[in-house]
DNA sequence: AACACTTTCAACCGCAATAAA
DNA sequence: TTTTATTGCGGTTGAAAGTGT
């Protein structure tokens, strides 16, 4: 037995809001507030709408100081940075962008920003590797458009950025990877292999990015949809890769590649509201900001980087310093203990919220 | 001009978390 | 402590607008 619906769906109006409905809702809330009960609100004001619909309309459209469209480069960079670090926690991302709603940011990311960013990345990767990768390039042209917002996508974006910037990085050297569970190691290897073989190839919608029944069910549902039907089969489809996997891997790698000054602080991320006047402004790590600028503005940062600089930026650039020892211990010496490194680090939003503390978000890019 | 295809984005859906009874 | 109601969120849908042929 499923839960009762929040309203009688057969007898409430759906679809686009009229100006009259907007005015009714806006006037009432501005005057009397929501009364702490969205479900009861439409009846109070004589709107034949579901309470959830009213709430959404208010939050995403009618609320004061909402901005639509016209995202600035700074906002682009911030969204990218946050997406890579925390994934599709749109409400948290929106909290860092005054006047933006989670829905807007989500739409913007899915329709424009992701393509913009990864498209540039693809171009750069292609330019650099075209001479040796021609044999692999054409087959993925179609599938490159199909993207998933899975954890693997974040990992791959992470890897692409890393790989492009520093071709000698540990991402290309499995021997340098940390001790992680064999399954994760295998996934990572597969991802790297696919990346290297198919610089065009990004994510597949058929990817079983989560083991949850919900997602499995939805994947089945979409099998017959037009969107799925034109998707080429992918090796990624064999990867089961969830947020926990991602966080574990990236966190481990972040610990390795990032010196302390490469961490970006995200103060009070869990408790900020875009309406809070005194919220702490989150600014992206300057290094990431630069990289994203380069990516979003089609600058070839990789082309301008000297070989020496690349070596300097190599993940074990401090190999000769004493500071590497703990890292080596993490990467090479410790047996995998079964405890995720992320258990005390950045991945879990809920952890952030529970702890209520500022977290260091390690991106781990060598830029 | 007409049609097909793609993109955009407002709105919806269902689940999980939380609050209230 | 358990049950029920409500809120908040991320994923998804589908109509409208845009673009290409």
Coordinates of C-alpha atoms (C1' of nucleotides) in Angstrom, one line a residue:
Chain A
X1 CA 0.0 0.0 0.0
X2 CA 1.5 3.3 -1.1
X3 CA 1.3 6.5 0.8
X4 CA -1.7 8.7 0.4
X5 CA -1.3 11.5 -2.2
X6 CA -0.9 15.0 -0.8
X7 CA -3.9 16.2 -2.7
X8 CA -6.7 15.0 -4.9
X9 CA -4.8 15.0 -8.2
X10 CA -7.9 14.6 -10.2
X11 CA -9.4 17.8 -8.9
X12 CA -6.5 20.2 -8.8
X13 CA -5.3 22.2 -11.7
X14 CA -2.0 21.3 -13.2
X15 CA 0.4 22.7 -15.7
X16 CA 1.5 26.3 -16.2
X17 CA 0.4 28.9 -13.8
X18 CA -1.8 31.8 -15.0
X19 CA -1.0 35.4 -14.1
X20 CA -4.1 35.5 -11.9
X21 CA -3.0 32.5 -9.9
X22 CA 0.5 33.9 -9.5
X23 CA -0.9 37.2 -8.2
X24 CA -3.2 35.4 -5.8
X25 CA -0.4 33.3 -4.4
X26 CA 2.1 36.1 -4.3
X27 CA -0.3 38.6 -2.7
X28 CA -1.3 36.2 0.0
X29 CA 2.2 35.0 0.9
X30 CA 3.6 38.5 0.9
X31 CA 0.8 39.6 3.2
X32 CA 0.2 36.7 5.5
X33 CA 3.1 34.3 4.9
X34 CA 2.6 30.6 4.2
X35 CA 1.1 29.9 7.6
X36 CA 3.5 27.1 7.9
X37 CA 1.3 24.7 5.9
X38 CA 1.6 24.6 2.2
X39 CA -0.9 21.8 1.9
X40 CA -3.6 23.9 3.4
X41 CA -2.6 27.2 1.7
X42 CA -4.3 26.7 -1.7
X43 CA -7.7 26.1 0.0
X44 CA -7.3 29.1 2.2
X45 CA -6.8 31.4 -0.8
X46 CA -9.1 29.6 -3.2
X47 CA -6.5 28.3 -5.5
X48 CA -7.3 25.0 -7.1
X49 CA -3.7 23.8 -6.9
X50 CA -1.7 21.2 -5.0
X51 CA 0.1 22.6 -2.0
X52 CA 3.4 21.3 -3.3
X53 CA 2.7 23.1 -6.6
X54 CA 2.2 26.3 -4.7
X55 CA 5.3 25.9 -2.8
X56 CA 7.3 25.2 -5.9
X57 CA 5.8 28.1 -7.7
X58 CA 6.7 30.4 -4.9
X59 CA 10.2 29.2 -4.3
X60 CA 11.2 29.0 -8.0
X61 CA 9.4 31.9 -9.5
X62 CA 7.4 34.2 -7.3
X63 CA 9.7 34.7 -4.4
X64 CA 11.4 38.1 -4.3
X65 CA 14.9 38.6 -5.7
X66 CA 14.8 35.6 -7.9
X67 CA 17.0 35.9 -10.9
X68 CA 16.5 33.8 -14.1
X69 CA 19.1 33.2 -16.7
X70 CA 22.1 35.4 -17.4
X71 CA 24.5 33.3 -15.4
X72 CA 27.9 35.0 -15.0
X73 CA 31.2 33.3 -15.6
X74 CA 31.8 33.4 -11.9
X75 CA 28.6 31.6 -11.3
X76 CA 29.5 29.1 -14.0
X77 CA 32.8 28.4 -12.2
X78 CA 31.2 28.1 -8.9
X79 CA 28.6 25.7 -10.1
X80 CA 31.2 23.6 -11.8
X81 CA 33.4 23.5 -8.8
X82 CA 30.6 22.6 -6.5
X83 CA 29.2 20.0 -8.8
X84 CA 32.5 18.3 -9.1
X85 CA 33.0 18.3 -5.4
X86 CA 29.6 17.5 -4.0
X87 CA 27.6 16.3 -7.0
X88 CA 24.0 17.1 -7.7
X89 CA 23.2 18.7 -4.4
X90 CA 21.4 21.4 -6.1
X91 CA 19.9 23.0 -3.1
X92 CA 23.3 23.3 -1.5
X93 CA 24.8 24.7 -4.7
X94 CA 21.9 27.2 -5.0
X95 CA 22.5 28.3 -1.4
X96 CA 25.9 29.6 -2.6
X97 CA 24.4 31.6 -5.5
X98 CA 22.2 34.5 -4.3
X99 CA 18.9 34.7 -6.1
X100 CA 19.3 31.4 -7.9
X101 CA 17.0 28.4 -7.4
X102 CA 18.1 24.8 -7.3
X103 CA 15.8 24.1 -10.2
X104 CA 17.3 26.8 -12.3
X105 CA 20.8 25.7 -11.5
X106 CA 19.9 22.1 -12.2
X107 CA 18.4 23.0 -15.6
X108 CA 21.3 25.3 -16.4
X109 CA 23.8 22.6 -15.6
X110 CA 22.0 19.9 -17.5
X111 CA 21.2 21.9 -20.6
X112 CA 24.2 24.2 -21.0
X113 CA 27.0 24.2 -18.5
X114 CA 27.8 20.5 -18.6
X115 CA 28.0 20.5 -22.4
X116 CA 30.0 23.7 -22.3
X117 CA 32.5 22.3 -19.9
X118 CA 32.8 18.8 -21.1
X119 CA 32.6 19.9 -24.7
X120 CA 35.6 22.1 -24.2
X121 CA 37.3 19.3 -22.4
X122 CA 36.7 17.0 -25.3
X123 CA 38.0 19.4 -27.7
X124 CA 41.2 19.9 -25.7
X125 CA 41.6 16.2 -25.3
X126 CA 41.1 15.6 -29.0
X127 CA 43.5 18.3 -30.0
X128 CA 46.2 16.9 -27.8
X129 CA 45.7 13.3 -28.7
X130 CA 44.3 13.4 -32.2
X131 CA 47.5 12.2 -33.7
X132 CA 47.4 9.0 -31.9
X133 CA 43.8 8.5 -31.2
X134 CA 42.2 8.9 -34.5
X135 CA 41.3 5.3 -34.7
X136 CA 39.0 5.6 -31.7
X137 CA 37.5 9.0 -32.2
X138 CA 34.6 8.6 -34.6
X139 CA 32.8 5.8 -33.0
X140 CA 31.9 7.8 -29.9
X141 CA 30.6 10.9 -31.6
X142 CA 27.0 10.0 -30.9
X143 CA 27.4 8.7 -27.4
X144 CA 29.4 11.8 -26.4
X145 CA 26.2 13.7 -26.2
X146 CA 24.6 11.4 -23.8
X147 CA 25.5 12.4 -20.3
X148 CA 24.7 11.2 -16.9
X149 CA 24.8 13.0 -13.7
X150 CA 26.1 10.0 -11.9
X151 CA 28.9 9.8 -9.6
X152 CA 30.9 8.3 -12.4
X153 CA 30.4 11.4 -14.4
X154 CA 31.9 13.4 -11.6
X155 CA 34.7 11.0 -11.4
X156 CA 35.3 11.2 -15.1
X157 CA 35.1 14.9 -15.2
X158 CA 37.5 14.9 -12.4
X159 CA 39.8 12.5 -14.2
X160 CA 39.5 14.5 -17.5
X161 CA 40.5 17.7 -15.8
X162 CA 43.3 16.0 -14.1
X163 CA 44.4 14.0 -17.0
X164 CA 44.4 17.0 -19.4
X165 CA 46.3 19.2 -17.0
X166 CA 48.8 16.7 -16.0
X167 CA 49.2 13.7 -18.3
X168 CA 51.8 12.2 -16.1
X169 CA 49.6 12.3 -13.1
X170 CA 48.7 9.3 -11.0
X171 CA 45.4 9.1 -12.8
X172 CA 47.3 7.5 -15.6
X173 CA 49.3 5.3 -13.4
X174 CA 47.4 2.7 -11.6
X175 CA 50.4 1.7 -9.7
X176 CA 50.3 5.0 -7.8
X177 CA 46.7 4.6 -6.9
X178 CA 45.8 4.2 -3.2
X179 CA 44.9 1.0 -1.6
X180 CA 41.2 0.8 -2.2
X181 CA 38.9 -2.2 -2.4
X182 CA 39.7 -4.4 -5.4
X183 CA 36.3 -3.6 -6.9
X184 CA 36.9 0.1 -6.8
X185 CA 40.3 -0.3 -8.2
X186 CA 38.8 -2.3 -11.1
X187 CA 36.3 0.4 -11.8
X188 CA 38.9 3.0 -11.8
X189 CA 41.0 1.0 -14.2
X190 CA 38.1 0.5 -16.5
X191 CA 37.3 4.2 -16.4
X192 CA 40.9 5.2 -17.2
X193 CA 41.0 2.6 -20.0
X194 CA 37.8 3.9 -21.5
X195 CA 39.0 7.5 -21.2
X196 CA 42.2 6.8 -22.8
X197 CA 40.8 4.8 -25.6
X198 CA 37.9 7.1 -26.2
X199 CA 38.6 10.7 -25.5
X200 CA 35.2 11.6 -26.8
X201 CA 33.3 9.2 -24.7
X202 CA 31.6 10.5 -21.7
X203 CA 28.7 9.0 -19.8
X204 CA 26.0 6.7 -20.9
X205 CA 22.4 7.0 -19.7
X206 CA 22.3 3.3 -19.3
X207 CA 25.0 3.4 -16.8
X208 CA 23.9 1.6 -13.7
X209 CA 25.2 4.3 -11.5
X210 CA 23.4 3.2 -8.5
X211 CA 22.3 -0.1 -7.1
X212 CA 19.1 1.3 -5.7
X213 CA 15.9 -0.3 -6.9
X214 CA 14.6 3.1 -7.7
X215 CA 17.3 3.8 -10.3
X216 CA 17.2 0.3 -11.7
X217 CA 13.5 0.6 -12.2
X218 CA 13.9 3.9 -13.9
X219 CA 16.6 2.6 -16.1
X220 CA 14.3 -0.1 -17.2
X221 CA 11.6 2.4 -17.8
X222 CA 13.8 4.4 -20.1
X223 CA 15.0 1.5 -22.1
X224 CA 12.3 2.0 -24.6
X225 CA 12.4 5.7 -24.6
X226 CA 13.8 7.6 -27.6
X227 CA 16.5 9.1 -25.5
X228 CA 17.8 5.7 -24.6
X229 CA 17.3 4.1 -27.9
X230 CA 19.9 6.2 -29.7
X231 CA 22.5 5.6 -27.1
X232 CA 25.4 3.5 -28.1
X233 CA 26.3 0.7 -25.8
X234 CA 29.1 1.5 -23.5
X235 CA 31.7 -0.2 -21.4
X236 CA 30.5 2.1 -18.7
X237 CA 27.3 0.2 -18.6
X238 CA 29.2 -2.5 -16.9
X239 CA 30.3 -0.3 -14.1
X240 CA 28.3 0.0 -11.0
X241 CA 29.5 3.2 -9.5
X242 CA 27.7 5.1 -6.8
X243 CA 28.4 8.2 -4.8
X244 CA 30.1 6.4 -2.1
X245 CA 32.5 4.9 -4.6
X246 CA 33.2 8.2 -6.1
X247 CA 33.8 9.9 -2.8
X248 CA 36.1 7.2 -1.6
X249 CA 38.2 7.3 -4.7
X250 CA 38.3 11.0 -5.2
X251 CA 38.9 11.6 -1.5
X252 CA 41.8 9.2 -1.5
X253 CA 43.2 10.9 -4.6
X254 CA 42.6 14.3 -3.2
X255 CA 44.5 13.4 -0.2
X256 CA 47.3 12.4 -2.4
X257 CA 47.5 15.1 -5.0
X258 CA 46.5 18.1 -3.0
X259 CA 48.9 20.0 -0.8
X260 CA 47.1 21.8 1.9
X261 CA 46.9 25.1 0.0
X262 CA 45.0 23.4 -2.7
X263 CA 42.0 22.8 -0.6
X264 CA 39.0 25.0 -1.0
X265 CA 37.0 25.8 2.0
X266 CA 33.3 25.7 1.8
X267 CA 32.2 27.4 5.0
X268 CA 28.9 26.6 6.5
X269 CA 27.8 24.9 3.3
X270 CA 25.0 23.0 4.9
X271 CA 23.3 25.7 6.7
X272 CA 23.4 28.7 4.4
X273 CA 20.3 29.9 2.8
X274 CA 20.4 32.2 -0.2
X275 CA 18.1 34.5 1.8
X276 CA 20.5 34.8 4.6
X277 CA 22.0 38.2 4.4
X278 CA 25.1 37.2 6.3
X279 CA 25.8 34.0 4.7
X280 CA 29.4 33.2 4.0
X281 CA 30.3 33.6 0.4
X282 CA 31.9 30.6 -1.0
X283 CA 34.5 31.3 -3.6
X284 CA 36.2 28.6 -5.7
X285 CA 39.7 27.7 -5.2
X286 CA 41.7 30.1 -7.4
X287 CA 43.4 27.2 -9.1
X288 CA 40.2 25.5 -10.0
X289 CA 38.7 28.9 -10.9
X290 CA 41.5 29.4 -13.4
X291 CA 41.1 25.9 -14.8
X292 CA 37.4 26.3 -15.2
X293 CA 37.9 29.7 -16.7
X294 CA 40.2 28.1 -19.2
X295 CA 37.7 25.4 -19.9
X296 CA 34.7 27.5 -20.1
X297 CA 36.4 30.1 -22.2
X298 CA 38.1 27.7 -24.4
X299 CA 41.6 28.6 -23.4
X300 CA 44.1 25.9 -23.9
X301 CA 45.6 25.8 -20.5
X302 CA 47.3 22.6 -21.2
X303 CA 49.0 24.0 -24.3
X304 CA 50.5 26.8 -22.4
X305 CA 51.9 24.7 -19.6
X306 CA 55.5 23.9 -19.9
X307 CA 56.8 20.4 -19.5
X308 CA 58.6 21.5 -16.4
X309 CA 55.5 23.0 -14.9
X310 CA 53.7 19.8 -15.6
X311 CA 56.3 17.9 -13.8
X312 CA 56.2 20.4 -11.0
X313 CA 52.5 19.9 -10.8
X314 CA 52.8 16.2 -10.9
X315 CA 50.9 14.7 -8.0
X316 CA 54.1 13.6 -6.3
X317 CA 55.9 16.8 -7.0
X318 CA 56.9 16.8 -3.4
X319 CA 58.2 13.3 -3.6
X320 CA 61.5 14.3 -2.1
X321 CA 60.0 16.2 0.7
X322 CA 59.2 14.7 4.1
X323 CA 55.6 15.6 3.6
X324 CA 55.1 12.8 1.3
X325 CA 55.5 10.2 3.9
X326 CA 52.0 10.2 5.2
X327 CA 50.7 10.1 1.7
X328 CA 52.8 7.2 0.8
X329 CA 51.6 5.5 3.9
X330 CA 48.1 6.1 2.7
X331 CA 48.7 5.1 -0.9
X332 CA 51.3 2.4 -0.7
X333 CA 51.8 1.0 2.6
X334 CA 48.6 0.6 4.4
X335 CA 46.4 -2.4 3.9
X336 CA 42.9 -1.3 3.0
X337 CA 41.2 -1.3 6.3
X338 CA 37.6 -1.3 5.0
X339 CA 37.0 2.2 6.3
X340 CA 36.5 4.8 3.7
X341 CA 38.7 7.7 3.8
X342 CA 35.7 9.8 3.1
X343 CA 34.2 8.9 6.4
X344 CA 35.9 11.9 7.8
X345 CA 36.1 14.0 4.7
X346 CA 34.1 15.9 2.2
X347 CA 31.7 13.7 0.4
X348 CA 28.7 13.4 2.5
X349 CA 26.4 16.3 2.6
X350 CA 24.6 14.7 5.5
X351 CA 27.8 14.5 7.3
X352 CA 28.4 18.2 6.7
X353 CA 25.0 19.0 7.9
X354 CA 25.2 16.8 11.0
X355 CA 28.6 18.1 12.0
X356 CA 27.7 21.6 11.2
X357 CA 31.3 22.5 10.6
X358 CA 33.2 23.9 7.8
X359 CA 34.6 21.3 5.6
X360 CA 37.6 21.3 3.3
X361 CA 36.6 20.3 -0.1
X362 CA 39.6 18.8 -1.8
X363 CA 39.4 18.9 -5.5
X364 CA 42.7 17.4 -6.2
X365 CA 43.4 19.1 -9.5
X366 CA 46.9 19.8 -10.5
X367 CA 46.4 23.1 -12.2
Chain B
dA1 C1' 6.0 27.1 -45.7
dA2 C1' 6.1 22.8 -43.6
dC3 C1' 8.0 19.4 -41.2
dA4 C1' 11.3 17.1 -38.1
dC5 C1' 14.4 17.4 -34.7
dT6 C1' 16.6 19.6 -30.7
dT7 C1' 16.8 22.5 -26.7
dT8 C1' 14.9 24.8 -22.9
dC9 C1' 12.8 25.1 -18.5
dA10 C1' 8.5 25.1 -15.7
dA11 C1' 6.3 21.8 -13.5
dC12 C1' 5.5 17.3 -11.7
dC13 C1' 6.7 12.9 -9.3
dG14 C1' 8.1 10.0 -5.8
dC15 C1' 11.1 9.3 -2.1
dA16 C1' 13.5 10.4 2.3
dA17 C1' 13.8 13.3 6.1
dT18 C1' 11.6 15.7 9.6
dA19 C1' 7.9 17.3 12.5
dA20 C1' 3.8 16.7 14.8
dA21 C1' 0.3 14.0 17.0
Chain C
dT1 C1' 7.8 4.7 20.3
dT2 C1' 4.9 4.6 16.4
dT3 C1' 2.1 6.6 13.0
dT4 C1' 0.8 10.2 10.0
dA5 C1' 1.4 14.6 7.7
dT6 C1' 4.3 17.8 5.7
dT7 C1' 8.4 19.5 3.6
dG8 C1' 12.5 19.4 0.8
dC9 C1' 14.9 17.5 -2.6
dG10 C1' 16.7 15.4 -7.0
dG11 C1' 15.3 13.2 -11.1
dT12 C1' 12.3 13.4 -14.9
dT13 C1' 8.8 14.9 -18.1
dG14 C1' 6.6 17.3 -21.7
dA15 C1' 5.0 21.5 -23.9
dA16 C1' 6.8 25.4 -26.2
dA17 C1' 10.3 27.6 -28.6
dG18 C1' 14.1 27.4 -31.4
dT19 C1' 16.7 25.5 -35.3
dG20 C1' 17.8 23.0 -39.3
dT21 C1' 16.4 20.9 -43.7

